[in-house]
C-alpha positions as MATLAB code, in Angstrom:
seq = 'MKQIIILIFVSAFLMQFTCGKTKGEGGPLEEINWHLAEYTFQKQKHIPIGKEDITLRLEGNQLNGHGGCNRYFGSYSIAGVTLSISSIGATEMACPVVMQQEQNFFYLLENARAYTSINSTLTIFSKKGQLVFKSGP';
ca = [
      -0.136   -0.116    0.076;
       2.669    2.224    0.819;
       4.341    1.841   -2.362;
       1.198    2.492   -4.543;
       1.121    6.021   -2.201;
       4.722    6.728   -3.307;
       4.146    5.814   -6.856;
       0.896    8.020   -7.027;
       2.915   11.034   -5.763;
       5.708   10.446   -7.976;
       3.764   10.250  -10.674;
       1.972   13.366  -10.121;
       5.021   15.210   -9.723;
       6.536   14.150  -12.808;
       3.180   14.894  -14.817;
       3.735   18.451  -13.397;
       6.700   18.668  -15.286;
       5.802   17.110  -18.833;
       1.925   17.247  -19.011;
       1.805   20.787  -17.475;
       4.020   22.706  -19.965;
       2.557   21.175  -23.359;
      -0.003   24.345  -23.655;
      -0.391   27.566  -21.771;
       2.819   28.287  -20.600;
       5.980   29.329  -21.402;
       8.056   32.815  -22.347;
       6.177   36.315  -22.875;
       3.272   36.695  -25.234;
       2.469   40.341  -25.088;
       3.784   43.407  -26.516;
       5.755   41.364  -29.044;
       5.239   41.540  -32.663;
       4.253   37.930  -33.962;
       4.904   37.082  -37.634;
       3.134   33.590  -38.880;
       5.604   31.212  -40.239;
       3.489   28.317  -40.690;
      -0.156   26.936  -39.852;
      -2.013   23.665  -39.656;
      -5.803   24.063  -40.814;
      -7.925   20.464  -40.858;
      -4.487   18.250  -40.451;
      -2.851   20.151  -43.260;
       0.306   21.956  -43.042;
       0.632   25.056  -44.776;
       3.159   28.151  -45.409;
       1.738   31.556  -45.630;
       1.356   32.783  -49.106;
       1.003   36.260  -50.479;
       3.161   39.526  -50.379;
       1.925   40.819  -47.026;
       3.121   39.299  -43.702;
       0.461   37.697  -41.612;
       0.826   39.284  -38.174;
      -0.244   39.476  -34.753;
       0.168   41.697  -31.575;
      -1.325   41.173  -28.142;
      -1.334   43.977  -25.566;
      -3.785   44.709  -22.823;
      -6.509   42.258  -23.616;
      -6.587   43.861  -27.017;
      -5.070   41.972  -30.322;
      -4.453   43.363  -33.851;
      -2.695   42.559  -37.062;
      -2.611   41.944  -40.687;
      -4.407   38.905  -41.938;
      -2.561   38.739  -45.344;
      -5.097   41.242  -46.835;
      -6.761   42.906  -44.145;
      -6.163   44.390  -41.074;
      -8.033   43.078  -38.019;
      -8.588   43.658  -34.276;
     -10.295   41.900  -31.257;
      -9.736   40.947  -27.669;
      -8.563   38.160  -26.041;
      -8.311   36.391  -22.448;
      -5.935   33.896  -20.673;
      -7.393   31.971  -17.664;
      -4.671   29.388  -16.782;
      -3.942   27.070  -20.072;
      -6.709   28.505  -21.797;
      -6.506   31.083  -24.510;
      -9.902   33.153  -25.548;
     -10.064   35.200  -28.667;
     -13.134   36.938  -29.370;
     -14.767   39.800  -31.225;
     -12.429   39.596  -34.289;
     -13.258   42.217  -36.866;
     -11.414   43.286  -39.677;
     -11.312   45.674  -42.921;
     -13.150   44.314  -45.896;
     -10.603   44.494  -49.146;
     -10.924   41.605  -51.433;
      -7.539   39.790  -52.336;
      -8.365   36.903  -54.496;
      -5.066   34.818  -53.880;
      -4.987   35.005  -50.150;
      -8.966   35.249  -49.073;
      -8.970   31.456  -48.386;
      -5.837   31.768  -46.464;
      -7.041   34.511  -44.526;
     -10.339   32.953  -43.490;
      -8.520   29.843  -42.323;
      -6.290   32.332  -40.108;
      -8.982   34.351  -38.364;
     -11.065   30.635  -38.126;
      -8.145   29.404  -35.965;
      -7.750   32.501  -34.110;
     -11.335   32.735  -32.970;
     -11.536   29.154  -32.150;
      -8.352   29.243  -30.027;
      -8.060   27.122  -26.759;
      -4.391   27.169  -25.743;
      -0.729   28.386  -26.536;
       2.606   28.173  -25.993;
       5.398   30.760  -26.084;
       9.013   29.233  -26.079;
      11.894   31.274  -26.995;
      10.625   33.219  -30.366;
       7.828   30.955  -31.128;
       4.286   31.502  -30.278;
       1.711   28.339  -30.960;
      -1.819   28.831  -30.788;
      -3.968   25.753  -30.950;
      -7.421   25.466  -32.094;
     -10.128   23.408  -32.609;
      -9.159   22.558  -36.401;
      -5.482   23.274  -36.147;
      -2.730   25.575  -34.923;
      -0.654   28.687  -35.766;
       2.833   29.101  -35.543;
       4.271   32.354  -35.060;
       7.898   34.019  -34.886;
       8.693   37.099  -32.998;
      10.092   39.701  -35.086;
      10.301   43.611  -35.673;
];
């Protein structure tokens, strides 16, 4: 019985360092210019196309950036390991080459569930994929 109790405590301790850091923890998130490096949507990995960088900036519960065609804005909150993004609005320019990519990007943002921020990489996990950003100017 004593061995089982010790095993449970050791397992709980190890899970804290392995499972607990998978999402929602890491380095700084706010007041950094993030540039989309790649994204996965419906199990397919994509590299952004188009002339404009896809960007994200989080500051004071507000977010903004460029979706590849349109500028966007919204709000976010973090509670523990959960990242929630809501109220995304955007300008309404038409850019035929990148419109589907931008729609996928907005979908992934609006359905964000968690994040990691490790070194200079921000990963946002969503229902149907993930967004991987690198920090930059």
